[in-house]
Amino acid sequence: ACDEPCPAPPKHYSELGCKPIVEEGQCCPKRYECPALTDRDGNKCYFNGNIYPAGGKLAPADQEMNSCSPACFCSNLTMPATFQCASIDCFEFLDAGADDCIHQYTQHGCCAENTVCGKEKLAKLAQCYLEDKLYYEGQRMYPTDEPCKSCLCKPGFDNSTIVDNPHCHETQCGLELHAGDRIAMGCIPIYFGNHRCCPISWKCPTDNDEVIIDGRTEQNDVQEPNMQCKFGKLTLNKGEGITSDNKCVDCKCTVPPLAHCIQRADFVPKTRPIRFVVPSVGRSHRSVWDEIIGSSPGPLLASEAAKANDRSIANSAISNRSAIERGG
């Protein structure tokens, strides 16, 4: 009997439309079946199972899921084609606000729909408790044990369960929206420590990549093809790794058919000032300054999450080069 729940699939599998494969006698999937990703038409864009020609606008249902990236359309000015989207700066992140004010949101909305101030007005709102913290009706909540879900405080909110709670929803990283070109080039996601919701960056194939087996760079026994990962010119058996120039990033074939990488949470990068845009989850694109190098989220995400009291920043993906350039 399968008494224990299966771990959540890696975020890239759920957003890329990959299906879990459970072998006979097993309770949880050890591999997934994914649609073809690297042989897509380079003049078209792909998102949520839909195909968009050059100039095509994101369908209303797909756009609603990504309200913080409005007016998206497929652009083939680069190859492969990518989505271009507008950016939003929400007023609540430009205003320090008052201690007795709260911002109210809707399920799929990006910016706050309303602001309520004053103890008397707050007392008339429904209240929610999550992890011993008080929230008022319309406020967003981020459960610690479910890092890829966000909840909305509503009347009747039940804090005893998050998984099947009608007021809690899966975070959408928009991987194909923000990193469709990298996916098409066979790049694999890099996650930050135990924050396994949205990737922080991507590792793309190079001619210098080699397979790592028990600390050595060689290839020996070959497993069944459906238990292998493909990365550029390499074929990896389950459990094998990929060489990396960044010693703080480990890339392995953990759950076939796609490898993925983990950047150690204790990594403290050398610093230099750069400006970039963080495509935050369920929030606006915000231009921020911080002293970090490359795409490491460490100092930025820690300081921004503490400042905004919003853990969605810690799960945000600095997902493509164009996002960085738009902030420059």
Short mmCIF file of C-alpha atoms in Angstrom, two decimals:
data_model
loop_
_atom_site.label_atom_id
_atom_site.label_comp_id
_atom_site.label_asym_id
_atom_site.label_seq_id
_atom_site.Cartn_x
_atom_site.Cartn_y
_atom_site.Cartn_z
CA ALA A 1 0.00 0.00 0.00
CA CYS A 2 1.14 3.53 -0.75
CA ASP A 3 0.72 5.26 2.59
CA GLU A 4 3.18 8.10 2.11
CA PRO A 5 2.40 10.87 -0.41
CA CYS A 6 4.73 11.14 -3.38
CA PRO A 7 7.06 14.15 -3.53
CA ALA A 8 5.93 16.98 -5.76
CA PRO A 9 7.38 16.75 -9.27
CA PRO A 10 10.17 19.15 -10.22
CA LYS A 11 8.57 22.40 -11.33
CA HIS A 12 9.89 22.16 -14.87
CA TYR A 13 8.11 18.83 -15.36
CA SER A 14 4.72 20.14 -14.25
CA GLU A 15 4.96 23.32 -16.36
CA LEU A 16 6.33 21.62 -19.49
CA GLY A 17 3.47 19.13 -19.64
CA CYS A 18 5.49 16.05 -18.65
CA LYS A 19 3.52 13.02 -17.44
CA PRO A 20 4.61 10.85 -14.48
CA ILE A 21 5.28 7.18 -15.25
CA VAL A 22 4.60 4.77 -12.37
CA GLU A 23 6.00 1.28 -12.89
CA GLU A 24 4.15 -1.82 -11.72
CA GLY A 25 4.62 -2.36 -8.01
CA GLN A 26 5.79 1.22 -7.46
CA CYS A 27 3.89 3.99 -5.70
CA CYS A 28 5.69 7.05 -7.02
CA PRO A 29 7.09 7.89 -10.47
CA LYS A 30 10.79 7.37 -11.08
CA ARG A 31 10.68 9.01 -14.49
CA TYR A 32 8.50 11.24 -16.66
CA GLU A 33 7.50 11.39 -20.31
CA CYS A 34 7.92 14.85 -21.80
CA PRO A 35 6.88 16.36 -25.13
CA ALA A 36 9.62 17.08 -27.64
CA LEU A 37 11.34 20.26 -26.46
CA THR A 38 14.50 20.70 -28.54
CA ASP A 39 13.06 20.05 -32.02
CA ARG A 40 10.34 22.69 -31.90
CA ASP A 41 9.78 25.15 -34.74
CA GLY A 42 12.21 28.01 -34.03
CA ASN A 43 9.83 30.57 -35.57
CA LYS A 44 7.02 29.78 -33.13
CA CYS A 45 6.48 30.08 -29.37
CA TYR A 46 5.10 27.42 -27.06
CA PHE A 47 3.21 27.81 -23.80
CA ASN A 48 0.89 25.61 -21.75
CA GLY A 49 0.36 23.17 -24.64
CA ASN A 50 -0.49 25.94 -27.11
CA ILE A 51 1.55 26.97 -30.17
CA TYR A 52 1.81 30.66 -31.12
CA PRO A 53 3.02 31.99 -34.50
CA ALA A 54 5.23 35.07 -34.71
CA GLY A 55 3.14 38.07 -33.65
CA GLY A 56 0.56 35.89 -31.91
CA LYS A 57 -0.77 37.18 -28.60
CA LEU A 58 -1.05 34.99 -25.53
CA ALA A 59 -4.52 33.46 -25.19
CA PRO A 60 -6.71 35.12 -22.50
CA ALA A 61 -6.66 32.03 -20.25
CA ASP A 62 -2.86 31.77 -20.48
CA GLN A 63 -2.46 35.51 -19.94
CA GLU A 64 -4.66 35.42 -16.82
CA MET A 65 -2.31 32.86 -15.27
CA ASN A 66 0.58 35.30 -15.78
CA SER A 67 -1.03 38.65 -15.01
CA CYS A 68 2.28 40.19 -13.89
CA SER A 69 3.63 39.74 -17.42
CA PRO A 70 0.91 41.47 -19.48
CA ALA A 71 0.53 41.97 -23.24
CA CYS A 72 2.69 38.97 -24.16
CA PHE A 73 3.25 38.15 -27.83
CA CYS A 74 5.52 35.81 -29.75
CA SER A 75 8.55 37.52 -31.30
CA ASN A 76 10.88 35.85 -33.81
CA LEU A 77 13.41 38.69 -33.88
CA THR A 78 15.72 36.19 -32.19
CA MET A 79 16.11 32.47 -32.83
CA PRO A 80 14.51 30.53 -31.37
CA ALA A 81 11.44 32.75 -31.05
CA THR A 82 10.57 34.04 -27.58
CA PHE A 83 7.70 35.78 -25.85
CA GLN A 84 7.99 39.51 -25.24
CA CYS A 85 5.90 40.91 -22.38
CA ALA A 86 5.32 44.26 -20.72
CA SER A 87 6.30 44.94 -17.12
CA ILE A 88 4.20 46.23 -14.24
CA ASP A 89 5.19 48.29 -11.22
CA CYS A 90 2.45 47.96 -8.59
CA PHE A 91 1.77 51.02 -6.46
CA GLU A 92 1.97 49.05 -3.21
CA PHE A 93 5.65 48.27 -3.83
CA LEU A 94 6.49 51.90 -4.50
CA ASP A 95 4.81 53.11 -1.30
CA ALA A 96 6.13 52.23 2.15
CA GLY A 97 2.55 52.25 3.48
CA ALA A 98 1.35 52.46 7.08
CA ASP A 99 1.39 49.90 9.87
CA ASP A 100 -2.42 49.78 10.05
CA CYS A 101 -2.95 49.28 6.29
CA ILE A 102 -3.30 46.04 4.34
CA HIS A 103 -3.44 45.39 0.59
CA GLN A 104 -6.15 43.14 -0.84
CA TYR A 105 -5.65 40.89 -3.86
CA THR A 106 -7.68 38.62 -6.13
CA GLN A 107 -6.70 35.07 -7.06
CA HIS A 108 -5.00 35.76 -10.39
CA GLY A 109 -4.49 39.51 -10.07
CA CYS A 110 -1.02 41.01 -10.07
CA CYS A 111 -1.39 44.27 -8.18
CA ALA A 112 -3.57 44.96 -5.16
CA GLU A 113 -7.23 45.66 -5.95
CA ASN A 114 -7.81 47.66 -2.79
CA THR A 115 -6.13 49.04 0.32
CA VAL A 116 -7.81 49.06 3.73
CA CYS A 117 -6.49 51.30 6.51
CA GLY A 118 -7.47 51.91 10.11
CA LYS A 119 -8.20 49.56 13.00
CA GLU A 120 -11.97 50.05 12.78
CA LYS A 121 -12.10 49.06 9.10
CA LEU A 122 -9.72 46.15 9.60
CA ALA A 123 -11.88 44.83 12.44
CA LYS A 124 -14.77 44.40 9.99
CA LEU A 125 -12.75 42.10 7.71
CA ALA A 126 -12.59 38.31 7.94
CA GLN A 127 -9.43 37.05 9.65
CA CYS A 128 -7.20 34.09 8.83
CA TYR A 129 -4.41 32.42 10.76
CA LEU A 130 -1.57 30.60 9.07
CA GLU A 131 1.48 29.38 10.97
CA ASP A 132 0.50 31.51 13.98
CA LYS A 133 0.35 34.72 11.96
CA LEU A 134 -2.76 36.87 11.56
CA TYR A 135 -3.95 37.89 8.10
CA TYR A 136 -6.93 39.93 6.97
CA GLU A 137 -9.35 39.24 4.14
CA GLY A 138 -7.69 39.71 0.76
CA GLN A 139 -4.10 39.34 1.97
CA ARG A 140 -1.78 36.80 0.39
CA MET A 141 -0.23 34.04 2.50
CA TYR A 142 2.72 31.76 1.77
CA PRO A 143 2.81 28.41 3.64
CA THR A 144 6.29 27.26 4.63
CA ASP A 145 5.68 23.56 4.00
CA GLU A 146 4.28 24.16 0.50
CA PRO A 147 6.83 26.51 -1.09
CA CYS A 148 5.13 26.44 -4.50
CA LYS A 149 1.67 27.44 -3.27
CA SER A 150 0.16 30.75 -2.25
CA CYS A 151 -3.11 31.27 -0.38
CA LEU A 152 -5.63 34.09 -0.22
CA CYS A 153 -7.28 35.00 3.07
CA LYS A 154 -11.02 34.53 2.57
CA PRO A 155 -13.99 33.92 4.90
CA GLY A 156 -13.96 30.27 5.96
CA PHE A 157 -10.26 29.72 5.24
CA ASP A 158 -9.20 26.36 6.74
CA ASN A 159 -5.55 26.36 7.82
CA SER A 160 -5.54 22.62 8.60
CA THR A 161 -4.79 21.73 4.98
CA ILE A 162 -3.10 23.51 2.10
CA VAL A 163 -2.98 20.85 -0.62
CA ASP A 164 -6.73 20.69 -1.33
CA ASN A 165 -7.61 24.11 0.05
CA PRO A 166 -9.84 26.03 -2.42
CA HIS A 167 -8.16 29.28 -1.35
CA CYS A 168 -4.62 28.03 -2.13
CA HIS A 169 -3.18 27.77 -5.62
CA GLU A 170 -0.05 26.55 -7.37
CA THR A 171 2.55 29.18 -8.17
CA GLN A 172 3.07 29.66 -11.90
CA CYS A 173 6.72 30.23 -12.83
CA GLY A 174 5.96 30.79 -16.51
CA LEU A 175 9.03 28.83 -17.63
CA GLU A 176 8.03 28.66 -21.30
CA LEU A 177 6.98 32.31 -21.15
CA HIS A 178 10.26 33.64 -19.77
CA ALA A 179 12.77 30.98 -20.83
CA GLY A 180 11.29 29.35 -23.93
CA ASP A 181 14.46 29.99 -25.91
CA ARG A 182 16.63 28.24 -23.33
CA ILE A 183 14.27 25.28 -23.14
CA ALA A 184 14.43 24.97 -26.94
CA MET A 185 18.25 25.00 -26.76
CA GLY A 186 18.25 22.06 -24.34
CA CYS A 187 19.20 24.07 -21.24
CA ILE A 188 18.31 22.65 -17.81
CA PRO A 189 17.01 24.56 -14.75
CA ILE A 190 19.09 25.54 -11.72
CA TYR A 191 17.25 25.57 -8.39
CA PHE A 192 18.43 27.33 -5.24
CA GLY A 193 19.03 25.03 -2.27
CA ASN A 194 15.77 23.64 -0.93
CA HIS A 195 13.68 26.32 -2.68
CA ARG A 196 12.49 23.97 -5.41
CA CYS A 197 9.64 26.06 -6.78
CA CYS A 198 10.93 28.29 -9.60
CA PRO A 199 14.43 27.98 -11.11
CA ILE A 200 16.86 30.82 -10.50
CA SER A 201 18.84 30.29 -13.71
CA TRP A 202 19.68 27.78 -16.46
CA LYS A 203 22.67 25.68 -17.52
CA CYS A 204 23.05 25.33 -21.28
CA PRO A 205 25.06 22.65 -23.12
CA THR A 206 28.65 23.37 -24.19
CA ASP A 207 31.28 21.36 -26.07
CA ASN A 208 33.26 20.97 -22.83
CA ASP A 209 30.53 19.15 -20.88
CA GLU A 210 31.43 15.71 -19.54
CA VAL A 211 29.65 13.02 -17.54
CA ILE A 212 30.61 12.63 -13.86
CA ILE A 213 30.45 9.16 -12.31
CA ASP A 214 31.45 8.91 -8.64
CA GLY A 215 33.66 11.96 -8.99
CA ARG A 216 35.30 10.70 -12.22
CA THR A 217 34.63 11.84 -15.78
CA GLU A 218 33.92 8.63 -17.64
CA GLN A 219 31.04 6.52 -18.94
CA ASN A 220 30.63 2.83 -18.12
CA ASP A 221 27.43 0.82 -17.74
CA VAL A 222 24.48 1.80 -19.89
CA GLN A 223 20.98 1.70 -18.44
CA GLU A 224 17.66 1.42 -20.22
CA PRO A 225 17.07 4.47 -22.47
CA ASN A 226 13.93 5.49 -20.57
CA MET A 227 16.01 5.79 -17.38
CA GLN A 228 18.55 8.14 -18.95
CA CYS A 229 18.82 11.91 -19.35
CA LYS A 230 19.92 13.76 -22.49
CA PHE A 231 21.93 16.96 -22.19
CA GLY A 232 23.51 18.35 -25.33
CA LYS A 233 25.87 15.68 -26.68
CA LEU A 234 25.75 13.71 -23.41
CA THR A 235 23.66 10.72 -22.37
CA LEU A 236 23.52 10.28 -18.60
CA ASN A 237 22.40 7.26 -16.61
CA LYS A 238 20.25 7.99 -13.59
CA GLY A 239 22.44 9.29 -10.76
CA GLU A 240 25.22 10.58 -13.00
CA GLY A 241 26.27 14.23 -13.04
CA ILE A 242 27.52 16.90 -15.42
CA THR A 243 30.73 18.88 -15.05
CA SER A 244 30.22 22.52 -14.07
CA ASP A 245 32.46 25.57 -14.02
CA ASN A 246 30.59 26.70 -10.90
CA LYS A 247 31.69 24.45 -8.03
CA CYS A 248 28.64 25.51 -6.02
CA VAL A 249 26.24 24.11 -8.63
CA ASP A 250 25.61 20.35 -8.87
CA CYS A 251 23.85 19.02 -11.98
CA LYS A 252 22.59 15.43 -12.08
CA CYS A 253 20.22 13.06 -13.82
CA THR A 254 17.99 12.51 -10.80
CA VAL A 255 14.55 12.00 -12.34
CA PRO A 256 14.77 11.17 -16.10
CA PRO A 257 14.47 12.31 -18.82
CA LEU A 258 15.74 15.81 -17.89
CA ALA A 259 18.68 16.57 -15.64
CA HIS A 260 18.50 19.57 -13.32
CA CYS A 261 20.90 21.51 -11.10
CA ILE A 262 20.99 22.61 -7.47
CA GLN A 263 22.95 25.63 -6.28
CA ARG A 264 24.02 25.23 -2.67
CA ALA A 265 22.14 27.49 -0.29
CA ASP A 266 25.33 28.27 1.66
CA PHE A 267 26.95 29.82 -1.42
CA VAL A 268 28.01 33.45 -0.86
CA PRO A 269 29.00 35.02 -4.20
CA LYS A 270 31.60 37.65 -4.86
CA THR A 271 29.79 40.92 -5.39
CA ARG A 272 29.54 43.66 -7.92
CA PRO A 273 26.61 46.04 -8.51
CA ILE A 274 24.20 45.19 -11.30
CA ARG A 275 20.61 46.14 -11.97
CA PHE A 276 18.01 43.66 -13.09
CA VAL A 277 14.32 42.82 -12.97
CA VAL A 278 12.98 40.04 -10.78
CA PRO A 279 9.95 38.42 -12.44
CA SER A 280 8.18 37.70 -9.17
CA VAL A 281 5.48 35.11 -8.66
CA GLY A 282 2.01 36.59 -8.39
CA ARG A 283 3.48 40.08 -8.12
CA SER A 284 4.79 42.86 -10.31
CA HIS A 285 8.09 42.97 -12.15
CA ARG A 286 10.17 45.18 -9.89
CA SER A 287 13.43 46.90 -10.74
CA VAL A 288 15.84 46.42 -7.87
CA TRP A 289 19.49 47.04 -7.14
CA ASP A 290 21.68 44.61 -5.31
CA GLU A 291 25.31 43.58 -5.24
CA ILE A 292 25.38 40.08 -6.65
CA ILE A 293 27.21 38.44 -9.49
CA GLY A 294 25.72 36.38 -12.28
CA SER A 295 22.25 35.00 -11.50
CA SER A 296 22.80 33.91 -7.91
CA PRO A 297 19.73 34.85 -5.83
CA GLY A 298 21.34 34.63 -2.38
CA PRO A 299 21.76 38.20 -1.06
CA LEU A 300 18.98 39.64 -3.23
CA LEU A 301 16.30 37.15 -2.38
CA ALA A 302 17.09 37.16 1.32
CA SER A 303 17.02 40.94 1.61
CA GLU A 304 14.01 41.44 -0.65
CA ALA A 305 11.99 38.71 1.05
CA ALA A 306 12.71 40.21 4.46
CA LYS A 307 11.90 43.72 3.24
CA ALA A 308 8.62 42.76 1.59
CA ASN A 309 7.72 39.98 4.04
CA ASP A 310 6.83 37.98 0.98
CA ARG A 311 8.39 34.59 0.32
CA SER A 312 7.32 34.57 -3.30
CA ILE A 313 10.45 36.60 -4.05
CA ALA A 314 12.58 33.77 -2.67
CA ASN A 315 10.96 31.43 -5.18
CA SER A 316 11.16 33.83 -8.12
CA ALA A 317 13.00 32.91 -11.27
CA ILE A 318 15.55 35.26 -12.79
CA SER A 319 14.48 33.42 -15.85
CA ASN A 320 15.99 34.94 -18.96
CA ARG A 321 18.52 37.34 -20.28
CA SER A 322 15.90 39.74 -21.62
CA ALA A 323 14.53 40.21 -18.12
CA ILE A 324 17.95 41.40 -17.00
CA GLU A 325 18.32 43.69 -19.99
CA ARG A 326 14.90 45.30 -19.46
CA GLY A 327 16.06 46.53 -16.07
CA GLY A 328 19.21 48.17 -17.45
#
